[in-house]
Coordinates of C-alpha atoms and ligand atoms in Angstrom, one line a residue:
X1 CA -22.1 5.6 21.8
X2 CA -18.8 3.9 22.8
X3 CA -16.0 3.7 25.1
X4 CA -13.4 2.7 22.2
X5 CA -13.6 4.7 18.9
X6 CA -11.4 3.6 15.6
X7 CA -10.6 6.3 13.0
X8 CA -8.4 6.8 10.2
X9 CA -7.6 10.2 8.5
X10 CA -9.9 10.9 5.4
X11 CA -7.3 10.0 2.7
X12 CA -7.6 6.3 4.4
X13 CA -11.1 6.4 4.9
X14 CA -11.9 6.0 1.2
X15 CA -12.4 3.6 -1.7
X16 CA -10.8 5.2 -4.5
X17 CA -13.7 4.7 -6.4
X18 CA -13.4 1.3 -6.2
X19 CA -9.7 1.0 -8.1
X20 CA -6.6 0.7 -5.5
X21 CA -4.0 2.4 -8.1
X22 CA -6.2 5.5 -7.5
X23 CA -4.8 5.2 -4.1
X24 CA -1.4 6.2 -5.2
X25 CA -3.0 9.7 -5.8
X26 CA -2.8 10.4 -2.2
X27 CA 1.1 10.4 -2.1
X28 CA 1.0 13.4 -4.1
X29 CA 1.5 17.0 -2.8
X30 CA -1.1 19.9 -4.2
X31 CA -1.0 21.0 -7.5
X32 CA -3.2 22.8 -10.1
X33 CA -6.1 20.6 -9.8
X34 CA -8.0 22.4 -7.2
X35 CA -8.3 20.3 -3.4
X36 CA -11.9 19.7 -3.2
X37 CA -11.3 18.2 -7.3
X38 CA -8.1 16.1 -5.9
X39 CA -10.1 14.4 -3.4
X40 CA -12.7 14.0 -5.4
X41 CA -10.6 12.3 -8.1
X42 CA -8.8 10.4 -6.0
X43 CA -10.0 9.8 -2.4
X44 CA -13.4 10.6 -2.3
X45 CA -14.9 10.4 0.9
X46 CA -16.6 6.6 1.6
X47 CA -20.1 6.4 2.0
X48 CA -21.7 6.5 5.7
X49 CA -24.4 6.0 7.8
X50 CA -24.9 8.2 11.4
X51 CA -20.8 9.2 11.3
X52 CA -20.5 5.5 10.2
X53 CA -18.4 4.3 7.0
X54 CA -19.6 1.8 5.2
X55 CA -16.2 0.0 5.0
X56 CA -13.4 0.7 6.8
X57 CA -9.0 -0.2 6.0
X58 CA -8.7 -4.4 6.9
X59 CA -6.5 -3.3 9.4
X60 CA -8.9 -1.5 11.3
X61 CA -11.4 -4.1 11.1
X62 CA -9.0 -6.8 12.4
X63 CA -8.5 -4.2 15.5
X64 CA -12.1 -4.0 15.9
X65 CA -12.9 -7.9 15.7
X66 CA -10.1 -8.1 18.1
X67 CA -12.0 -6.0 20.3
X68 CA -15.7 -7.0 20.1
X69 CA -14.3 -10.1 20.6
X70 CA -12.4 -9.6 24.1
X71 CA -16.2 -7.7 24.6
X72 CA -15.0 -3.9 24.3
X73 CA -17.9 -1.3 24.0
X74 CA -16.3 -0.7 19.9
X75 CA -16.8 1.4 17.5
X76 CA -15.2 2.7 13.9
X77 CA -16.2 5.9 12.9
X78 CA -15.6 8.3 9.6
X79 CA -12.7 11.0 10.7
X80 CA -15.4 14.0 9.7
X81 CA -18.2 12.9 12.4
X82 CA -15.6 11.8 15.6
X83 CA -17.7 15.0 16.9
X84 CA -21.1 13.4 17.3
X85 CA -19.4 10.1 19.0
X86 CA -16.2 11.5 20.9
X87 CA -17.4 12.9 23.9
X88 CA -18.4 9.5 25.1
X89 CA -15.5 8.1 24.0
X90 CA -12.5 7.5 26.7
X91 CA -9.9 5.9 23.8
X92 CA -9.0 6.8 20.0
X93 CA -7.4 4.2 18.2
X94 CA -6.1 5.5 14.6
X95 CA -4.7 3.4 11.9
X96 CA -1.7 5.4 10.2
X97 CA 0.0 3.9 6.7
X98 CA 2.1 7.2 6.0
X99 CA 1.0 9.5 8.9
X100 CA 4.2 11.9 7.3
X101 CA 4.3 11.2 4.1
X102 CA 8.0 9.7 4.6
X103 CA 7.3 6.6 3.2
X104 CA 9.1 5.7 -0.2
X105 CA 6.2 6.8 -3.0
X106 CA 5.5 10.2 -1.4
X107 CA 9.0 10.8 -0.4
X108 CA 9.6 10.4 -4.3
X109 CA 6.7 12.6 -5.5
X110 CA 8.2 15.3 -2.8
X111 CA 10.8 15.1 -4.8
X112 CA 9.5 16.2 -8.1
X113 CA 6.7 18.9 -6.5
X114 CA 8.2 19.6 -3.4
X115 CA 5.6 20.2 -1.5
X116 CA 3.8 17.9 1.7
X117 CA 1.7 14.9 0.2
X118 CA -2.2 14.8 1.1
X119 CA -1.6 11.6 3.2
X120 CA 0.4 13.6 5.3
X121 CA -1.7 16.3 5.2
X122 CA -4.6 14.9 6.0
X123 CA -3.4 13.4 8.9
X124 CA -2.6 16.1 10.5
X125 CA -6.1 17.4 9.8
X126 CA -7.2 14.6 11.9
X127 CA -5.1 15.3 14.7
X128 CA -5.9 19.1 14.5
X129 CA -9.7 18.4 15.1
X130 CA -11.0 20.5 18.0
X131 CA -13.0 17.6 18.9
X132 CA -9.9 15.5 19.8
X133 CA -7.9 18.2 21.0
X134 CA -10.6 19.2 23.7
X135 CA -11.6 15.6 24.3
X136 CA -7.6 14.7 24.9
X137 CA -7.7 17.7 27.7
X138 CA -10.6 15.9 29.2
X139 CA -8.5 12.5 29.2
X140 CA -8.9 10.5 26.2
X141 CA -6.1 8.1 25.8
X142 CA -4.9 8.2 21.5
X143 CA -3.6 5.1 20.7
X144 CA -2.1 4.6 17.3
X145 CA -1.2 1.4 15.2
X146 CA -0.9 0.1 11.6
X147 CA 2.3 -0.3 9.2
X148 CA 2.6 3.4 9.5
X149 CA 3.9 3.6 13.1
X150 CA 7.5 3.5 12.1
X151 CA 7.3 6.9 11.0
X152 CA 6.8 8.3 14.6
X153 CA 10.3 7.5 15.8
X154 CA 11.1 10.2 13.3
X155 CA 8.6 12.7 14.8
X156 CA 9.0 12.3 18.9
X157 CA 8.1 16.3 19.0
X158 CA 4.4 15.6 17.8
X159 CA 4.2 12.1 19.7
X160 CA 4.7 14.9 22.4
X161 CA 2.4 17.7 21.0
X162 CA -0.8 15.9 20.3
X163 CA -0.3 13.5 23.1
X164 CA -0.1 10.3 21.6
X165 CA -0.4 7.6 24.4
X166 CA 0.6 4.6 22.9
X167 CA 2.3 3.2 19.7
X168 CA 1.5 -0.1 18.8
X169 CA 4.5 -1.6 16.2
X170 CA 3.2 -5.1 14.7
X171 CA 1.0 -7.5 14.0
X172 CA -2.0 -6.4 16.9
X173 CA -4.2 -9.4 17.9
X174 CA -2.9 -10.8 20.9
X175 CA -1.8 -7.7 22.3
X176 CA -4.2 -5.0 22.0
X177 CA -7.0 -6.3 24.2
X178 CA -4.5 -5.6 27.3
X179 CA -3.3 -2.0 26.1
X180 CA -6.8 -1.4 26.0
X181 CA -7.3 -2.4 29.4
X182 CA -4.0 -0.6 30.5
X183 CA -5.6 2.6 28.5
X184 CA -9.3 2.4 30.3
X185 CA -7.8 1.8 33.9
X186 CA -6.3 5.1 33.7
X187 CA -2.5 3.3 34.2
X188 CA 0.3 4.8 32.6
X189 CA 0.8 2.7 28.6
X190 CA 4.1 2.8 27.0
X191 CA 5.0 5.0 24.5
X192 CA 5.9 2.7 22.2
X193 CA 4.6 -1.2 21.9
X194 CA 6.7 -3.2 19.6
X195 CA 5.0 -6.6 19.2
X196 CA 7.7 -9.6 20.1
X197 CA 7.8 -12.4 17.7
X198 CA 6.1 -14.6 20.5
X199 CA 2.8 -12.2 20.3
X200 CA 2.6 -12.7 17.0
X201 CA -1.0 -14.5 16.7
X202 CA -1.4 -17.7 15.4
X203 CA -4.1 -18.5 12.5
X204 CA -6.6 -19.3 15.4
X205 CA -5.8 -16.3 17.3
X206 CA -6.6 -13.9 14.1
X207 CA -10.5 -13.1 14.4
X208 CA -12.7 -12.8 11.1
X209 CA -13.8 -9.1 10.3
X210 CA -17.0 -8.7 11.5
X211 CA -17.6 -5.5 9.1
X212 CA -16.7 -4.5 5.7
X213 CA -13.2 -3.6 4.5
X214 CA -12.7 -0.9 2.1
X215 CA -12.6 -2.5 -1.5
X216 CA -13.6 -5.9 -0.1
X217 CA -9.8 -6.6 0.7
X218 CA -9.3 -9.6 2.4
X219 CA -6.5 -11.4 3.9
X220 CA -5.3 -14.4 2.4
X221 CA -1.9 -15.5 4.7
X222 CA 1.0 -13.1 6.4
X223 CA 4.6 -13.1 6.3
X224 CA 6.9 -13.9 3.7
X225 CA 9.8 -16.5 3.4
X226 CA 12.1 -14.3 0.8
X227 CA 13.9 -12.6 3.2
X228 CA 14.6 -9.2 1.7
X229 CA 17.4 -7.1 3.7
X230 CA 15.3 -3.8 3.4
X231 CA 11.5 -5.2 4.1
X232 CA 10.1 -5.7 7.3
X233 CA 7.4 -8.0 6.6
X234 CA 9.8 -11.1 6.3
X235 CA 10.4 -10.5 9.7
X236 CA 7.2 -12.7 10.7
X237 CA 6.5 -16.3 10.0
X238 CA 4.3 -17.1 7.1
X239 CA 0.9 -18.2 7.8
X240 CA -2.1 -18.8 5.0
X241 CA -5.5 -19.1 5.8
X242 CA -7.5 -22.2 4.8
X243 CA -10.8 -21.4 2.6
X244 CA -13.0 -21.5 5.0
X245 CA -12.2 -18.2 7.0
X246 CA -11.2 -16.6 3.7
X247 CA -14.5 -17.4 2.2
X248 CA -16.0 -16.2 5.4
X249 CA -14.6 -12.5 5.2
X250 CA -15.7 -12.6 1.3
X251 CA -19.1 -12.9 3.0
X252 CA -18.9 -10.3 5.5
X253 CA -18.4 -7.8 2.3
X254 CA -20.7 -9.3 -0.2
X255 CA -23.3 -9.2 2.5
X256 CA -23.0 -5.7 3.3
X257 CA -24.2 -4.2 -0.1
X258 CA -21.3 -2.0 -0.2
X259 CA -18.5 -4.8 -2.2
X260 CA -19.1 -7.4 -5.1
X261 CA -15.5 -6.8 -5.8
X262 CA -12.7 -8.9 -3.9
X263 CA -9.1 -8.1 -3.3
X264 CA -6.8 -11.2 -2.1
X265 CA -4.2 -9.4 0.1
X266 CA -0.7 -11.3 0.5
X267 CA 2.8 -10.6 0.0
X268 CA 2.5 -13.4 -2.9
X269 CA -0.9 -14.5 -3.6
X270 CA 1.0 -17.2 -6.3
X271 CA 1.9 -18.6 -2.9
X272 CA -1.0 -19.4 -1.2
X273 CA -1.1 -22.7 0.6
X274 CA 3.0 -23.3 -0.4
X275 CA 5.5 -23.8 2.2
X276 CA 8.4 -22.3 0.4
X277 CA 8.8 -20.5 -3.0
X278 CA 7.2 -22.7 -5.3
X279 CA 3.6 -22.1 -6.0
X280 CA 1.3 -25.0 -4.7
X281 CA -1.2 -25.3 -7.6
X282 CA -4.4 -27.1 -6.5
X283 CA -5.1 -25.0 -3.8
X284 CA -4.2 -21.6 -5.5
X285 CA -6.6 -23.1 -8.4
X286 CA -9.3 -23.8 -5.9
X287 CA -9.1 -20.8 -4.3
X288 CA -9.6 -18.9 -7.3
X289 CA -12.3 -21.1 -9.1
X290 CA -14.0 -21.0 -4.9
X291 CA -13.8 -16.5 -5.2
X292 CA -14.5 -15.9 -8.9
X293 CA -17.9 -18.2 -8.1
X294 CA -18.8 -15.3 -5.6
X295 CA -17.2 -12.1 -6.5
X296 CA -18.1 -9.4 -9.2
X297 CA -14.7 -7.5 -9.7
X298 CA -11.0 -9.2 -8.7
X299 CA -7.7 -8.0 -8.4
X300 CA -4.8 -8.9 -5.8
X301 CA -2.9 -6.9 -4.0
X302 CA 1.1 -8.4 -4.3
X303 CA 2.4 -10.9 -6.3
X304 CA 6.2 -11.8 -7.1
X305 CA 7.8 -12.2 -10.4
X306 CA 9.5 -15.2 -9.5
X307 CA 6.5 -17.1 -9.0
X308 CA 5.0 -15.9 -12.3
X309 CA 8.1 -16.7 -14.1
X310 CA 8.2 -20.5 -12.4
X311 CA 5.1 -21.5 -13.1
X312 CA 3.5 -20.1 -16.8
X313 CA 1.3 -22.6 -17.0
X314 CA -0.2 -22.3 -13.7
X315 CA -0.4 -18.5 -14.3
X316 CA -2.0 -18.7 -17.4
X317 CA -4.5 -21.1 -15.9
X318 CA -5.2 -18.8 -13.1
X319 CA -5.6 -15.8 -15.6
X320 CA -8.3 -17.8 -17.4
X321 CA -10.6 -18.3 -14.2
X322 CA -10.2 -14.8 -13.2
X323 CA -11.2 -13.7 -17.1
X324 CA -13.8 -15.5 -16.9
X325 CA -15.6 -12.1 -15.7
X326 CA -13.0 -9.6 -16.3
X327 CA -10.8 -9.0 -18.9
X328 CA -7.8 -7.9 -16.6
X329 CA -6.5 -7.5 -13.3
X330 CA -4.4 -5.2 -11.4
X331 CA -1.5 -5.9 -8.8
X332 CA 1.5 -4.5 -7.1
X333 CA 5.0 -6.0 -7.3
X334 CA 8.7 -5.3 -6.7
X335 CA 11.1 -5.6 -8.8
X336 CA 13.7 -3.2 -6.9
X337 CA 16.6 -3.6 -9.4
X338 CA 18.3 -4.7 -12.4
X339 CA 21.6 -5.5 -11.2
X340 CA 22.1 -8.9 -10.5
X341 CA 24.9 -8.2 -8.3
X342 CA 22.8 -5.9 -6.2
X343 CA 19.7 -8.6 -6.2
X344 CA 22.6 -11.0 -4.3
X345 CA 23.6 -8.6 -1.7
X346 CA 20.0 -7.3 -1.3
X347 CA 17.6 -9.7 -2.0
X348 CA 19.1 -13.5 -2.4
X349 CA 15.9 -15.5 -2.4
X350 CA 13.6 -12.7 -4.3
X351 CA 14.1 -14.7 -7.6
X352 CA 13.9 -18.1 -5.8
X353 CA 13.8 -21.0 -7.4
X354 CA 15.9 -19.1 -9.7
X355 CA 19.4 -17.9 -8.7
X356 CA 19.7 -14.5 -7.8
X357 CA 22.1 -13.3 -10.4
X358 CA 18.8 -14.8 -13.2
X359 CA 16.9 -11.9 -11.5
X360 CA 16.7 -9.7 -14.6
X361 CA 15.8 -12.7 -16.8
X362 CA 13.3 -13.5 -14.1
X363 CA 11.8 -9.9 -14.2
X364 CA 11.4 -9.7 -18.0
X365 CA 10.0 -13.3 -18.4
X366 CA 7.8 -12.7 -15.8
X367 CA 6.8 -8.9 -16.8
X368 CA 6.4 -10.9 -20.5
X369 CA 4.0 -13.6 -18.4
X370 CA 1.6 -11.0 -17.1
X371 CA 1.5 -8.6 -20.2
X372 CA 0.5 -11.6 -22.0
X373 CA -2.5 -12.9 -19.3
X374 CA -3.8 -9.4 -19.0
X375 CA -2.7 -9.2 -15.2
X376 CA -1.8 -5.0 -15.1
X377 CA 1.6 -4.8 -12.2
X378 CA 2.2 -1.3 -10.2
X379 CA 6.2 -2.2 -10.3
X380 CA 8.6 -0.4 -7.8
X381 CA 12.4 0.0 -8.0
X382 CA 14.4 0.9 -4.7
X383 CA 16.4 4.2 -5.7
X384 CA 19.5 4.7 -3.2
X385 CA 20.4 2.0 -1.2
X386 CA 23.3 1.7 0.8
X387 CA 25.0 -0.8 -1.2
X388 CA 24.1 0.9 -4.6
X389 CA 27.1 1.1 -7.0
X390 CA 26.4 3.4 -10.2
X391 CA 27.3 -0.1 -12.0
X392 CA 24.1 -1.0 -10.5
X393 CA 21.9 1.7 -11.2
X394 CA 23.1 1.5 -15.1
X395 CA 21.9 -2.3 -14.7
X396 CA 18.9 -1.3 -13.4
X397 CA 18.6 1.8 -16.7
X398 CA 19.2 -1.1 -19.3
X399 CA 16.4 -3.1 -17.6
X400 CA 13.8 -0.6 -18.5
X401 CA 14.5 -0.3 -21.9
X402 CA 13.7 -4.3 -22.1
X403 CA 10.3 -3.6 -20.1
X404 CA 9.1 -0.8 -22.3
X405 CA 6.7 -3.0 -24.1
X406 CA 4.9 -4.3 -21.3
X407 CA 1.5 -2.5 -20.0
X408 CA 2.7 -1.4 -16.6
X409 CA 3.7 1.5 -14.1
X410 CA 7.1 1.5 -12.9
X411 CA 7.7 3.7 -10.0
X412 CA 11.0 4.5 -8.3
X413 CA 11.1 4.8 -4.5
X414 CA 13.9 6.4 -2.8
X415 CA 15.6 3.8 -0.2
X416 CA 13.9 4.2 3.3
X417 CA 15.7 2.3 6.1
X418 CA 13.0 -0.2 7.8
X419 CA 13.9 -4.5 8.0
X420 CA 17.6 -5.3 8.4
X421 CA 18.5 -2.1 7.0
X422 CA 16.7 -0.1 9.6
X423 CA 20.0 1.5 11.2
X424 CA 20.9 2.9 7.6
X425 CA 21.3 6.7 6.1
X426 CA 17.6 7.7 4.3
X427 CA 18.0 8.3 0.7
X428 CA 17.9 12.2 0.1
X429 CA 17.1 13.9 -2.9
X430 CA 20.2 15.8 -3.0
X431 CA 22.1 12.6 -3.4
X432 CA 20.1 11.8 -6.4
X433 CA 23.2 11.7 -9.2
X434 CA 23.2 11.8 -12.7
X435 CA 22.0 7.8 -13.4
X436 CA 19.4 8.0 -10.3
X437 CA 17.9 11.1 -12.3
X438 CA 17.9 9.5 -16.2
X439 CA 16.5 6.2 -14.2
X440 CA 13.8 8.7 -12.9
X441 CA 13.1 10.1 -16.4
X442 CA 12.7 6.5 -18.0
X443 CA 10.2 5.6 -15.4
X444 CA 8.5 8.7 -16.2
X445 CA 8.2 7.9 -19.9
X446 CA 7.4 4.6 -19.3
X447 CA 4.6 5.9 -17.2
X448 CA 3.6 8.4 -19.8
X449 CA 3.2 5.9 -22.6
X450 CA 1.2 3.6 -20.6
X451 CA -1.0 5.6 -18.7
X452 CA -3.7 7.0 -20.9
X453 CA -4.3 3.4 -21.6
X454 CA -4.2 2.5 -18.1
X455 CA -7.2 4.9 -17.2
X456 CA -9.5 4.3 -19.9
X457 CA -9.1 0.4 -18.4
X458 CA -9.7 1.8 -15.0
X459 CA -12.3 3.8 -15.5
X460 CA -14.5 1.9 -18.2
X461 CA -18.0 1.5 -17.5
X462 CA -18.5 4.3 -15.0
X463 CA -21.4 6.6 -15.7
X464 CA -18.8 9.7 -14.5
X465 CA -16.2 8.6 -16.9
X466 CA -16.3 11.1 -19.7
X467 CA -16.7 13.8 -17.0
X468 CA -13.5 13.3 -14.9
X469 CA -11.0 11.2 -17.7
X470 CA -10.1 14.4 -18.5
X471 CA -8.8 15.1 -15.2
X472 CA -6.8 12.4 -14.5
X473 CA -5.1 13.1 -17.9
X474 CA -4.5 16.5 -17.0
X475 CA -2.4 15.1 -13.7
X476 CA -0.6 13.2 -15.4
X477 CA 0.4 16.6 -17.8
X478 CA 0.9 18.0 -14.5
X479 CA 3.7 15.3 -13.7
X480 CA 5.3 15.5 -17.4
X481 CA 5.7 19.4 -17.0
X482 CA 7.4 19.1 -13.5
X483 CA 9.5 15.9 -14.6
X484 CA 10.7 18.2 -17.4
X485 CA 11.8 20.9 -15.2
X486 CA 13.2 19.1 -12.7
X487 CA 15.3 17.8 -16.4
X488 CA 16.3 21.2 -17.1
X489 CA 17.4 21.7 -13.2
X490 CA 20.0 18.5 -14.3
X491 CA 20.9 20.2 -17.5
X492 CA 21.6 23.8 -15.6
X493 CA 23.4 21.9 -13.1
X494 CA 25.2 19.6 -15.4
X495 CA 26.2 23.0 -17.8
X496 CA 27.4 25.0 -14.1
X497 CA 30.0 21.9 -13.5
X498 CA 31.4 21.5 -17.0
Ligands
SF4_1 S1 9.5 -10.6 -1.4 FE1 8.4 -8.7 -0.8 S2 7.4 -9.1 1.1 FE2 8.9 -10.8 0.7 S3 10.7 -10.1 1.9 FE3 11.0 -9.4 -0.3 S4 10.1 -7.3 -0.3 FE4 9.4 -8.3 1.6

C-alpha cells in the first residue's frame, strides 16, 4: 500500500500488442467492430501482477523514479485495480496524452465517424470510477500531468467537476517532488503548474526508470533545435543522453521479462549526439551497433526527413545494423506540407541543411531513402493552418501523387493551436473546403493501398495472426466505406451550390 498512486486510463495502459502503429487505433470512435473486439485488437489490457502492470507509459515511470527517488511511499497501478490500492492512497497522479480526444489524429477520425474517440472515452471511464470519486470526498488530492495537459484549458468545467487539484504543464523532474509535498500537507496546489524554462531538468537531474516502460521505449535526448511555429517541443533545449544511462534503461526492460524489443524515443533519433542539424555519425553508429547487441525487436519513435535525406550513406549504414535482426522498422515523422512557401513561413529550419523552399525535394528523397532501407514512416500533414493558402494545399495534393510509391501511411491532422501558434483559431471540420477534402481522399488511398501490406508486416509471426488479420482488414473497410460517404456528402454539397 502507498501514499502516492500513478495511473493512466486503460487505452494508455497497454502495449498494442507489442506494435506502436496499433496505438493509432485508439484515436478512433466506435464502429462496427464490437468494444470488447476494439480493445482487444488494438489496446488490450497489459499484463499485471496484484493490480500491478507489468510496464507502464515512460512518462509515468520518469514521475515515479522522480519520486522513489525524493523517498515518496510510490506506486503505479493498472486503472482496473485502483480499488484494491486507493483507499490508502492520499494522491492520484494520472498521465493524460489526449484526455479529450482533441488532439490532431482523433480530431481527424471525429471527422470522418463523428463520434467520441476511445482515448477520450476511456478517460473519462477512469475519472468515473466510484473508487476515485468516493476516495476524492474523503480527500484525495488528483494530480494530472503528461503532454496531454494542454487539453484541460479547454475543459475548465470538468477541472471543476472531478476535482482536479493540480495540472502539471512540462517537462516534471525538478518540480514534482514539491507539489507532492504541497499535495500531502493538505496546502492549497495551483490549478495549473506550467514548468519555467529554468525547471527544466538537466541530464543529471533526469533519474533512470527504475521499472519497465510499455514497449521497452526509452529516452534517447529531449528537445529539438528546428523550431517549428506550431510545435511545442522546440520550446526546450536539446539534451541527449550519453550511452551509459541509455544502456542502463535498456536493462531495466530486458531485465523485467516483459521487453526484448527497444524503442529509441527522440524528436530525431538521426540526431543523437549532434549539436545542430547534421547527424553526428560515430555516435549514432555506436549507439545502434551498442542496442542491436542487446535487443530482440527495434523501431524508433521520430525521425526527420531532412536528416535522412542529408546523410544516405549514414542511413543506409544504420539500416544494415538494425537488419541485422529485422527486416524493417517502423517510425513516425512529419512532413506537414508540400508547399514550399508554407514550409518558410511555418517551418524554416525543418529541411535544414537544405533550404526551406527544397522541402518537397527533401520529402521525396528522403521518403525514396527509407522505402529503399526498409524503415516503414507513420507521416502526418497539418490540415488548416492559419497561414494556409489553397495555393498551398494544391502543393501539398501534387506531393502525394509523387509519394504514392513509397510503403507508408500518410495521415492528415487538422491544425490544433499549441507552440507559437497557441493564441490561433482551431481548425474545424466545417472549414474543411474542396482541396482540404480531395487532400483527405488521397491520403485515404494512399492508406488503402498500403495497408494490407502494412499488417501482414505487423502482425507476422504471431501465433493469433490468422485469427484477428481479418479484423484489422475489416477496419480498414470500415474507414473506405465512411471516407466514401463523407465523398458523396462533397458531391451532394458540391451539386446543391452549382
Ligand atoms: S522538427 Fe518536429 S519536434 Fe522539431 S520543432 Fe519541428 S515539429 Fe517540433
Amino acid at each position: 500500500m502507498a501514499e502516492v498512486l500513478l495511473t493512466a486510463d486503460r487505452t494508455l495502459m497497454s502495449d498494442y500488442h507489442h506494435n506502436v502503429f496499433l496505438g493509432f487505433g485508439t484515436c478512433a470512435p466506435p464502429n462496427v467492430i464490437p468494444d470488447w473486439l476494439y480493445k482487444f485488437l488494438f489496446f488490450p489490457p497489459i499484463k499485471t501482477r496484484d493490480g500491478i502492470p507489468i510496464a507502464a507509459p515512460y512518462g509515468l515511470r520518469k514521475v515515479e523514479a522522480q519520486l522513489l527517488k525524493k523517498g515518496f511511499d510510490v506506486l503505479t497501478v493498472d486503472p482496473d485495480h485502483l480499488k484494491e490500492y486507493i483507499d490508502d492512497a492520499k494522491v492520484l497522479g494520472i498521465h493524460v496524452m489526449d484526455p479529450f480526444g482533441i488532439g490532431p489524429a482523433s480530431s481527424t477520425f471525429a471527422a470522418i465517424f463523428k463520434k467520441e474517440p476511445f482515448l477520450a472515452q476511456y478517460f473519462h471511464v477512469l475519472m468515473e470510477k466510484p473508487e476515485i470519486r468516493r476516495a476524492k470526498k474523503h480527500g484525495l488530492k488528483i494530480i494530472v500531468g503528461g503532454p496531454g495537459v494542454w487539453q484541460f484549458k479547454y475543459r475548465p468545467e470538468f477541472v471543476e467537476k472531478y476535482g482536479i487539484d493540480c495540472i502539471i504543464d512540462g517537462e516534471a523532474e525538478k518540480v514534482v517532488g514539491k507539489i507532492l509535498q504541497v499535495a500531502l500537507s493538505a496546502d492549497v496546489l495551483p490549478q495549473h503548474y506550467e514548468v519555467s524554462v529554468k525547471e527544466t531538468p538537466s541530464l543529471e537531474e533526469i533519474p533512470d526508470i527504475v521499472n519497465p516502460s510499455i514497449n521497452g521505449l526509452v529516452e534517447i535526448g529531449r528537445g529539438c533545435c528546428r523550431g517549428c511555429k506550431f510545435c511545442s517541443v522546440t520550446l526546450r533545449p536539446l539534451r541527449w543522453y550519453p550511452y551509459e544511462k541509455i544502456m542502463r534503461e535498456i536493462n531495466v526492460n530486458l531485465t523485467s521479462e516483459y521487453a526484448s524489443n527497444t524503442c529509441l524515443h527522440a524528436e530525431d533519433v538521426m540526431l543523437y549526439g549532434s549539436k545542430n542539424t547534421i547527424p553526428n555519425d560515430e555516435k549514432l553508429i555506436q549507439l545502434h551497433e551498442l542496442v542491436m547487441k542487446k535487443c530482440e525487436g527495434f523501431c524508433w519513435s521520430h525521425c526527420s526527413l531532412a536528416t535522412v535525406a542529408s546523410k544516405p550513406k549514414l542511413f543506409s549504414k544504420i539500416a544494415e545494423i538494425i537488419q541485422q535482426k529485422q527486416p524493417w522498422w517502423g517510425v513516425e515523422i512529419g512532413i506537414e506540407t508540400g508547399s514550399p512557401e508554407l514550409a518558410k513561413k511555418l517551418m524554416p529550419a525543418k529541411a535544414h541543411p537544405f533550404k526551406a523552399e527544397e522541402w518537397p525535394e527533401v520529402v521525396r528523397t528522403g521518403m525514396g531513402l527509407m522505402h529503399d532501407n526498409n524503415l516503414i514512416p507513420a507521416c502526418t500533414l497539418i490540415v488548416g493552418v492559419p497561414e494556409e493558402t489553397e495555393e498551398d494545399i494544391i502543393k501539398t495534393i501534387e506531393l502525394m501523387d509523387d509519394l504514392k510509391s513509397f510503403r507508408s501511411l500518410i495521415v492528415p491532422l487538422f491544425f490544433v493551436p499549441m507552440g507559437r501558434l497557441k493564441d490561433k483559431d482551431w481548425f474545424k471540420k466545417t472549414e474543411m473546403n474542396k482541396l482540404h477534402k480531395e487532400l483527405l481522399f488521397k491520403c485515404l488511398e494512399h492508406g488503402f493501398y498500403w495497408i494490407d501490406k502494412l499488417i501482414d508486416l505487423s502482425i507476422a509471426g504471431k501465433w493469433y495472426t490468422t485469427l484477428i488479420r481479418p479484423f484489422y482488414k475489416l477496419f480498414v473497410e470500415i474507414i473506405r466505406y465512411k471516407a466514401r460517404s463523407l465523398d458523396q456528402m462533397v458531391v451532394n454539397s458540391q451539386l446543391r451550390n452549382t
